[in-house]
Short mmCIF file of C-alpha atoms and ligand atoms in Angstrom, two decimals:
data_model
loop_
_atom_site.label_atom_id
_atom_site.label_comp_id
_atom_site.label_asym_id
_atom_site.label_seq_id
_atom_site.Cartn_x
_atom_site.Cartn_y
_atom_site.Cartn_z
CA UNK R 4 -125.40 -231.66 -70.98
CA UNK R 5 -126.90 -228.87 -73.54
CA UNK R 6 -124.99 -229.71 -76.83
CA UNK R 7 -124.32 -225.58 -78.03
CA UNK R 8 -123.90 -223.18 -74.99
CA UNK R 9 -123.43 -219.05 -76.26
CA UNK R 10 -120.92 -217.51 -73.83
CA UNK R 11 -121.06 -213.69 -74.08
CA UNK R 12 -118.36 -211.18 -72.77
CA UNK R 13 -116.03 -213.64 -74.21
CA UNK R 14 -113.47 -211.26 -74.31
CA UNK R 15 -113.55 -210.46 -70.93
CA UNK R 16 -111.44 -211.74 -67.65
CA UNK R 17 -114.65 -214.03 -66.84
CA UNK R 18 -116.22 -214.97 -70.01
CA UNK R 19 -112.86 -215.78 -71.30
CA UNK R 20 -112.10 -218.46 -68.65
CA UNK R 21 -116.29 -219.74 -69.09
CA UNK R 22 -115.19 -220.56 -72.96
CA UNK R 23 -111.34 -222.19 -72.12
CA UNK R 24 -113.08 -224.02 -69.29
CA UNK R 25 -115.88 -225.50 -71.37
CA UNK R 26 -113.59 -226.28 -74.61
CA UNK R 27 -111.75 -228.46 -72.00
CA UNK R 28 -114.52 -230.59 -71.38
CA UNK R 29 -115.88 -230.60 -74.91
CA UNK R 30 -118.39 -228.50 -74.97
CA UNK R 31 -119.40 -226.79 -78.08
CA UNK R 32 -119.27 -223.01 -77.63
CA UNK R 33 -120.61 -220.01 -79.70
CA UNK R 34 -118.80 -216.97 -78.51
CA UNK R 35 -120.40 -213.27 -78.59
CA UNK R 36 -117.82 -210.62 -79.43
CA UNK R 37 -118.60 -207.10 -80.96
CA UNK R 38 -115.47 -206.90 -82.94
CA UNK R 39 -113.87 -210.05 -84.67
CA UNK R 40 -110.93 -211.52 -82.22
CA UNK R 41 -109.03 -214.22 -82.24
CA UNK R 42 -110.63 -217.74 -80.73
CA UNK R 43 -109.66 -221.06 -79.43
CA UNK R 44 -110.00 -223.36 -82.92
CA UNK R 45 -113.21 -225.31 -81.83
CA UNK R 46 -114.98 -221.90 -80.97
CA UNK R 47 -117.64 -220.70 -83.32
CA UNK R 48 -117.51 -216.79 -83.14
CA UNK R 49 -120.43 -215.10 -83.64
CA UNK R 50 -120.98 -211.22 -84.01
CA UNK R 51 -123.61 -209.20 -81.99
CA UNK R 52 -123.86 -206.34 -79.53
CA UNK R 53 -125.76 -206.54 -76.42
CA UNK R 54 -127.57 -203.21 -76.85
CA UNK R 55 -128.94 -204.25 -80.32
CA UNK R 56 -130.70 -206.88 -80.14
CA UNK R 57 -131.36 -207.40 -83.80
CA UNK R 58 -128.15 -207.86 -83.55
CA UNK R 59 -128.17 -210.81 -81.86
CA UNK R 60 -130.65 -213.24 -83.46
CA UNK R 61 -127.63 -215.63 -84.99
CA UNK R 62 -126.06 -216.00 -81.50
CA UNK R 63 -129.16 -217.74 -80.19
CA UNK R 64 -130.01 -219.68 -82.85
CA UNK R 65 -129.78 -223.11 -81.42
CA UNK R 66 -128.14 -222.43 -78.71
CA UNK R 67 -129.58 -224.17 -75.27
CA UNK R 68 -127.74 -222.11 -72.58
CA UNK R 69 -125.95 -218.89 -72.34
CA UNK R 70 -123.35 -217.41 -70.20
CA UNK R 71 -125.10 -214.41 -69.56
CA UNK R 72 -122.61 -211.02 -69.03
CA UNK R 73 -124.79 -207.97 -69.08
CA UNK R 74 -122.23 -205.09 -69.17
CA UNK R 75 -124.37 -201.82 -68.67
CA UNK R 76 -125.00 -200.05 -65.59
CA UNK R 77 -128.87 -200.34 -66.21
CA UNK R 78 -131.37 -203.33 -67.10
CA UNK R 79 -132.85 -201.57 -70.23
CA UNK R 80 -133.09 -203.69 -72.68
CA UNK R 81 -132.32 -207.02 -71.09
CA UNK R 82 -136.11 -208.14 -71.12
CA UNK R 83 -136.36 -208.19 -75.05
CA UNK R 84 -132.77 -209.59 -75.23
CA UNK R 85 -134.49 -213.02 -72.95
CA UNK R 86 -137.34 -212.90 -75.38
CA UNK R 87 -134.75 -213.56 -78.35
CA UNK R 88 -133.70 -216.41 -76.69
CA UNK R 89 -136.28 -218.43 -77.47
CA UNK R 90 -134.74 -221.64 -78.13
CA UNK R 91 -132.70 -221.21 -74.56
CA UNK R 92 -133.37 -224.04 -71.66
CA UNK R 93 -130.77 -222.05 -69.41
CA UNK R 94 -129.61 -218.92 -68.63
CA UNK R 95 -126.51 -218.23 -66.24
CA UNK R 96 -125.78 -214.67 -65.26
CA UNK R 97 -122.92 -213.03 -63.76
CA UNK R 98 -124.65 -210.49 -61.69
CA UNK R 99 -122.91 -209.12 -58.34
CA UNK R 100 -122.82 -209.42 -54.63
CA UNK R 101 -123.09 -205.72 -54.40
CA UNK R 102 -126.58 -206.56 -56.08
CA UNK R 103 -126.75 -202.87 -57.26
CA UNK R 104 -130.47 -201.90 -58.50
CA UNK R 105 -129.82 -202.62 -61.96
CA UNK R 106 -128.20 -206.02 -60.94
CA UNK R 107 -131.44 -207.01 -58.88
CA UNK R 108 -133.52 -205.79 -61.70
CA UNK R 109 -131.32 -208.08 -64.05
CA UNK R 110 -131.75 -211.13 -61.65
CA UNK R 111 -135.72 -210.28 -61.64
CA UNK R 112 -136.38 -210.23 -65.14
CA UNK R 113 -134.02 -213.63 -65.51
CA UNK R 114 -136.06 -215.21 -62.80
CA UNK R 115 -139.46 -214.57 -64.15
CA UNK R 116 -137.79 -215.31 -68.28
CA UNK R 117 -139.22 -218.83 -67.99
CA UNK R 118 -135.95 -220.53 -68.36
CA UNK R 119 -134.01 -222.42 -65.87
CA UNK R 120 -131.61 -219.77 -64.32
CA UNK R 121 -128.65 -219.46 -62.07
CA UNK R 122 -127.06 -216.42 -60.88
CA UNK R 123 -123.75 -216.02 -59.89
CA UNK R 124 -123.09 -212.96 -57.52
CA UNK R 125 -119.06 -212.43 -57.08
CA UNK R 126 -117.45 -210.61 -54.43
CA UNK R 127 -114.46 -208.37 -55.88
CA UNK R 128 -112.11 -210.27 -58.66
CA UNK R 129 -108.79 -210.71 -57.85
CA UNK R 130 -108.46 -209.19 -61.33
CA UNK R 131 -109.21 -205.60 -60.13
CA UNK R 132 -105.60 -205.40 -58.77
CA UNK R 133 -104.44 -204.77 -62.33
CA UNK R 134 -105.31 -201.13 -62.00
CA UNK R 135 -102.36 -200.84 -60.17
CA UNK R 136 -100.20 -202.67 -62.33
CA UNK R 137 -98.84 -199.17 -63.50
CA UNK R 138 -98.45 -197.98 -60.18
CA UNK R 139 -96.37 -200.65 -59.35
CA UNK R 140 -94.45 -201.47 -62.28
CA UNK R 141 -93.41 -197.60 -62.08
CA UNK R 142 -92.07 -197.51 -58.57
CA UNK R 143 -93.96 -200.06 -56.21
CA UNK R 144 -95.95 -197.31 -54.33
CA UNK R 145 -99.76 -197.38 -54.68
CA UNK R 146 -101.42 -194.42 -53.71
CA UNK R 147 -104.97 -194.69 -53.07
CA UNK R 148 -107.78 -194.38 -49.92
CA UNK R 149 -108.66 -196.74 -47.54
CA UNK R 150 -105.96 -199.23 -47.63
CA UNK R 151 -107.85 -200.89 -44.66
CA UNK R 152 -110.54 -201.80 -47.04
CA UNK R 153 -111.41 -205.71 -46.94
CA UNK R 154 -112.06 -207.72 -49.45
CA UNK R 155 -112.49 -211.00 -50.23
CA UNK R 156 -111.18 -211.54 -53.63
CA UNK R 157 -112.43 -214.33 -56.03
CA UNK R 158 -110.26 -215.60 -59.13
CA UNK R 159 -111.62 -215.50 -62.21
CA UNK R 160 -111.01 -218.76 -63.09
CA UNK R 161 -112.88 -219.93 -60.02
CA UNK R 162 -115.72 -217.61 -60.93
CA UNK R 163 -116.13 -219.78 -64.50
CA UNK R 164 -115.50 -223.02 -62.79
CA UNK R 165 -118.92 -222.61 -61.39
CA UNK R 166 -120.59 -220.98 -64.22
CA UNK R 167 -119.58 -223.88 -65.69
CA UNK R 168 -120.93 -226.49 -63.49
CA UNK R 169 -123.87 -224.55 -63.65
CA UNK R 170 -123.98 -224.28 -67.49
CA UNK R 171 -123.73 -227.91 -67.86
CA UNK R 172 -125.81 -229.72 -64.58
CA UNK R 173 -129.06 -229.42 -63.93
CA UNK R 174 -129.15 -229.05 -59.91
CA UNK R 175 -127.85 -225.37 -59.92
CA UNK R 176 -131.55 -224.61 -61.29
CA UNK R 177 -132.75 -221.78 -59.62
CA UNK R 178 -129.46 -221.62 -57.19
CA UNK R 179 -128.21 -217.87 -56.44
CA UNK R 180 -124.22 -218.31 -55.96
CA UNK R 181 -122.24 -215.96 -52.99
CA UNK R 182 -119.19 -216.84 -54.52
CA UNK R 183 -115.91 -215.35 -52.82
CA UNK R 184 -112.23 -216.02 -52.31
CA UNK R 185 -110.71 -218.02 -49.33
CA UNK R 186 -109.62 -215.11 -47.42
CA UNK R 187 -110.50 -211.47 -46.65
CA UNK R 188 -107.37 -209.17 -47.32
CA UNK R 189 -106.93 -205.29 -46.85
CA UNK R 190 -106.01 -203.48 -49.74
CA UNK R 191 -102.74 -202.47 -48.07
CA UNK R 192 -102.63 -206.36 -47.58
CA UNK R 193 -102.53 -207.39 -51.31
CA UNK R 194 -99.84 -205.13 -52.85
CA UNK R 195 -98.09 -206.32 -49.85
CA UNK R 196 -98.86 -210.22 -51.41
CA UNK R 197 -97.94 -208.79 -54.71
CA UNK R 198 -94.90 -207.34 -53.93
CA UNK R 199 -93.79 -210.99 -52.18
CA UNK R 200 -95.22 -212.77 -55.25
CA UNK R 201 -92.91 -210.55 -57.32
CA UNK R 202 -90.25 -209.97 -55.38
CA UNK R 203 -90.07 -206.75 -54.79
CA UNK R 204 -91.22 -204.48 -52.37
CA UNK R 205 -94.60 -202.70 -52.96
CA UNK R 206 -96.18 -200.17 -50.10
CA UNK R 207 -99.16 -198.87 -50.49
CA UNK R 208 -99.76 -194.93 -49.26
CA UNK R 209 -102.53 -193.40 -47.68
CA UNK R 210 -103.98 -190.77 -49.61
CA UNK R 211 -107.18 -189.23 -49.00
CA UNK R 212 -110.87 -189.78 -50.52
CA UNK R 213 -111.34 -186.28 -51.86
CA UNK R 214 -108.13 -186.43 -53.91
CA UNK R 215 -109.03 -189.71 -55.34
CA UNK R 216 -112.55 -188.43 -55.89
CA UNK R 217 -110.87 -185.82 -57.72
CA UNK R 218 -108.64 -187.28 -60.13
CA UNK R 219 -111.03 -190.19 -61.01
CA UNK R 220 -113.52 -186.97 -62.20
CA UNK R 221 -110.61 -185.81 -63.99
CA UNK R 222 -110.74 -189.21 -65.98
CA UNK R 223 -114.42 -188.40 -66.35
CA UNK R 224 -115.83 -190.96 -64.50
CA UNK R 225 -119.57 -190.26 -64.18
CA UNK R 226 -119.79 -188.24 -60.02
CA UNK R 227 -122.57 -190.74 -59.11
CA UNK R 228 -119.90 -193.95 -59.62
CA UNK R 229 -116.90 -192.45 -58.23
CA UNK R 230 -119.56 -191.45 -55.27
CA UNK R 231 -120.55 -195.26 -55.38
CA UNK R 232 -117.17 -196.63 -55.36
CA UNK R 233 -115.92 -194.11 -52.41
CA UNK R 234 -118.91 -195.37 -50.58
CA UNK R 235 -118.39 -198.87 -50.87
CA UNK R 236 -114.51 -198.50 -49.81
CA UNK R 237 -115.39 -196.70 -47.01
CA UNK R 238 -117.87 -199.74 -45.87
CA UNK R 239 -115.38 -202.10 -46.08
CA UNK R 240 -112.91 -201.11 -43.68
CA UNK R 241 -115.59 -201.78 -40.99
CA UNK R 242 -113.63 -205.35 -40.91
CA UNK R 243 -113.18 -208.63 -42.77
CA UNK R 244 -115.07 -209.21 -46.16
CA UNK R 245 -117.20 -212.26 -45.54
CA UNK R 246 -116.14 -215.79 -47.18
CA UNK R 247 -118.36 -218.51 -48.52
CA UNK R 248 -117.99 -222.14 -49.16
CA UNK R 249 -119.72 -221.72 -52.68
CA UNK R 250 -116.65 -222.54 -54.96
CA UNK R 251 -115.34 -225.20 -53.34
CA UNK R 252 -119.34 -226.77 -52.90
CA UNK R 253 -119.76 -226.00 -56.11
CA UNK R 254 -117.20 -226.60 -58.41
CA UNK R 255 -115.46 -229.37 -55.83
CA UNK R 256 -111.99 -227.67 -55.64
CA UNK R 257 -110.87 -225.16 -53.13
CA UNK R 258 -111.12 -221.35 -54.03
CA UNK R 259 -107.51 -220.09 -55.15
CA UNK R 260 -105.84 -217.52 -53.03
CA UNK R 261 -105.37 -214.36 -54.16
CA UNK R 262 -101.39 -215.44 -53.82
CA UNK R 263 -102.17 -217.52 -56.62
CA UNK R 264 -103.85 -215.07 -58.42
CA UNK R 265 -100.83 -212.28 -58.16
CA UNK R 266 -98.17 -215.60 -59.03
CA UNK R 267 -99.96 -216.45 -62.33
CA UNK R 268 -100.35 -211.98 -63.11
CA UNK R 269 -96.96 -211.47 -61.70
CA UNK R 270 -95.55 -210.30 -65.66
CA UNK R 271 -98.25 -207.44 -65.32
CA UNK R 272 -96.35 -206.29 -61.97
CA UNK R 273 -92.72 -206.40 -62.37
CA UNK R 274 -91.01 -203.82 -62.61
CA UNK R 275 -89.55 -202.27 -65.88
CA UNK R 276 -86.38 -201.51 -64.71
CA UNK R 277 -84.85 -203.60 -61.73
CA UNK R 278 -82.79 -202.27 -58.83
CA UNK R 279 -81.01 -205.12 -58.36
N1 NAP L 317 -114.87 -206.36 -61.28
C1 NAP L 317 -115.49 -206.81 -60.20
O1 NAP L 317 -114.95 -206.80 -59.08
C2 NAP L 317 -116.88 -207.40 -60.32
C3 NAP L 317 -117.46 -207.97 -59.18
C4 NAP L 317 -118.73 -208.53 -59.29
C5 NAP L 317 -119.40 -208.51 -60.52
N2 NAP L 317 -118.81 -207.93 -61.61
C6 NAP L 317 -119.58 -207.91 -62.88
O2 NAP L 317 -118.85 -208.58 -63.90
C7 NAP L 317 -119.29 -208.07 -65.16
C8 NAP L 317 -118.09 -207.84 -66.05
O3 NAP L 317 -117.43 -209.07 -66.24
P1 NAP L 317 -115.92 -209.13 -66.70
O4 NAP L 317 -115.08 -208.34 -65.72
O5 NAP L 317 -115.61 -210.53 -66.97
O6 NAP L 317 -115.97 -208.32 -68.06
P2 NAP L 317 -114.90 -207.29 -68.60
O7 NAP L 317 -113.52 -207.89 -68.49
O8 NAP L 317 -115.17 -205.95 -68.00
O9 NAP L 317 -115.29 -207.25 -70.13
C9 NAP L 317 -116.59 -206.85 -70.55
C10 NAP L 317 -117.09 -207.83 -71.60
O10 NAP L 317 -118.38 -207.40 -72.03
C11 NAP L 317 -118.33 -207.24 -73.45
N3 NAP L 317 -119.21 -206.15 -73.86
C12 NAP L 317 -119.16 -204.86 -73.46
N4 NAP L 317 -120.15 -204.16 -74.05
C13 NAP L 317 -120.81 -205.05 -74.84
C14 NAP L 317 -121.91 -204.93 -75.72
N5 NAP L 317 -122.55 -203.76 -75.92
N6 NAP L 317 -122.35 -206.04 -76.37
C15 NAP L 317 -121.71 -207.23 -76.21
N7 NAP L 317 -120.67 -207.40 -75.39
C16 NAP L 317 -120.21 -206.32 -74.72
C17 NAP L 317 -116.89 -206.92 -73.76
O11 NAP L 317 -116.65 -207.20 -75.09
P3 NAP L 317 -115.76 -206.27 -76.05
O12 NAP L 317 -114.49 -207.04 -76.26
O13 NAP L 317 -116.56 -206.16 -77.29
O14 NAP L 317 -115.56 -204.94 -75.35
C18 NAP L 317 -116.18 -207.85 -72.81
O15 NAP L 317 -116.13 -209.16 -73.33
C19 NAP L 317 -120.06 -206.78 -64.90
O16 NAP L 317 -121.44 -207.02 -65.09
C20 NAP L 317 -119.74 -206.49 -63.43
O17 NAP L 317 -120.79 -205.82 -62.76
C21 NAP L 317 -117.57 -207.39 -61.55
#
């Protein structure tokens, strides 16, 4: 088991859960954050930005794997941020099973970096729901496009779970993860879940693509990612989301529902005044 493993994004809703997960098993963990934040006691926080990767020489010093979260929409860069790791055996990334071009670029360069490598590509997180916590909070309607979308939504803490086994065993070497929830659920489908898990009714409403394409350029959202994202929705209410075994085979637990998920968020859904 590599003595020091670097876990990067460690603010974030998976990196977060890759550090908690391996302070549980006593792992000693370096965590990358840009800005000082607070840590669990036993973590060593390091500074260092991605996209500078001067920057980043203390984070790899001595480190022998790395949870690897590369947060830009393109793979510039990545190759001379593998060279700095020179004293890295392993490499885990959380790429994507939409495997955009960047991603597969990203995997590519991993593959070829000379060190032992798993990716992990995740379906949808569970996590994604929380855009509508204000929606819901506000008046449990969410109004959005293609509420027959499918998806099947992983939890993040399953998501680390394997990142995990993979940071710490050697036979995920070279192993490229499908990792998904248990079940494929509409959109309309999980505010229903999350109104049940909070009880209190949520409906979702219809509304149509060019409206949301219009108010997400309002929030400036580059035209080519709200274009992706419309896309993508539309694809998936062609039916059920696939679902793979991966969690479960990996990390020898069964994948949590997103039920679960929506009980242990519920605070970020209720609503702030109650008609009871
Ligand atoms: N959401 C989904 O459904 C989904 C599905 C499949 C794959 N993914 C992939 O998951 C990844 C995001 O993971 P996440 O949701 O766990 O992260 P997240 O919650 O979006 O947080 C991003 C993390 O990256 C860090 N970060 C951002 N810019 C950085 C920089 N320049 N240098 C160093 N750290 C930086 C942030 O740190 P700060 O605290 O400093 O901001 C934060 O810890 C993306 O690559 C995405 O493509 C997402």
């Amino acid at each position: 088991m590599p003595q020091r493993i670097l876990v990067t994004g460690a603010t974030g809703t998976v990196g977060r859960q890759v550090m908690a997960q391996l302070v549980e098993i006593g792992v000693e963990v370096r965590a990358l954050t840009r800005e000082p934040v607070d840590l669990p006691p036993t973590v060593e926080g390091v500074r260092g930005d991605l996209s500078v990767p001067d920057s980043l020489r203390a984070a790899f010093d001595g480190v022998e794997a790395v949870f690897l979260v590369w947060p830009f929409a393109s793979a510039e860069g990545l190759e001379m941020v593998l060279k700095l790791m020179a004293a890295t055996r392993r490499v885990v990334y959380l790429s994507s099973a939409a495997v955009r071009d960047h991603e597969r670029r990203a995997e590519r360069l991993i593959e070829r970096s000379g060190r032992q490598w798993t990716i992990l590509r995740p379906h949808a997180f569970a996590a994604n729901a929380l855009r509508w916590a204000e929606q819901i909070r506000g008046g449990g309607v969410v109004r959005e496009p293609y509420g027959q979308a499918a998806m099947s939504l992983v939890h993040e803490r399953d998501i680390a779970a394997v990142a995990v086994r993979a940071l710490t065993q050697d036979r995920h070497a070279g192993s490229v993860y499908e990792l998904t929830g248990p079940h494929s659920l509409t959109q309309a489908e999980q505010v229903r879940v999350i109104g049940e898990v909070i009880g209190h009714p949520v409906r979702w409403e219809e509304t149509s693509p060019e409206d949301a394409r219009r108010q997400m350029l309002a929030r400036r959202w580059p035209a080519a990612a709200v274009d992706g994202i419309l896309r993508a929705q539309a694809e998936m209410t062609l039916g059920p989301a696939p679902v793979t075994a991966t969690v479960e085979e990996v990390a020898a637990t069964a994948a949590r529902t997103f039920r679960s998920w929506a009980a242990e968020h519920a605070h970020a859904f209720e609503p702030l005044v109650r008609d009871e």
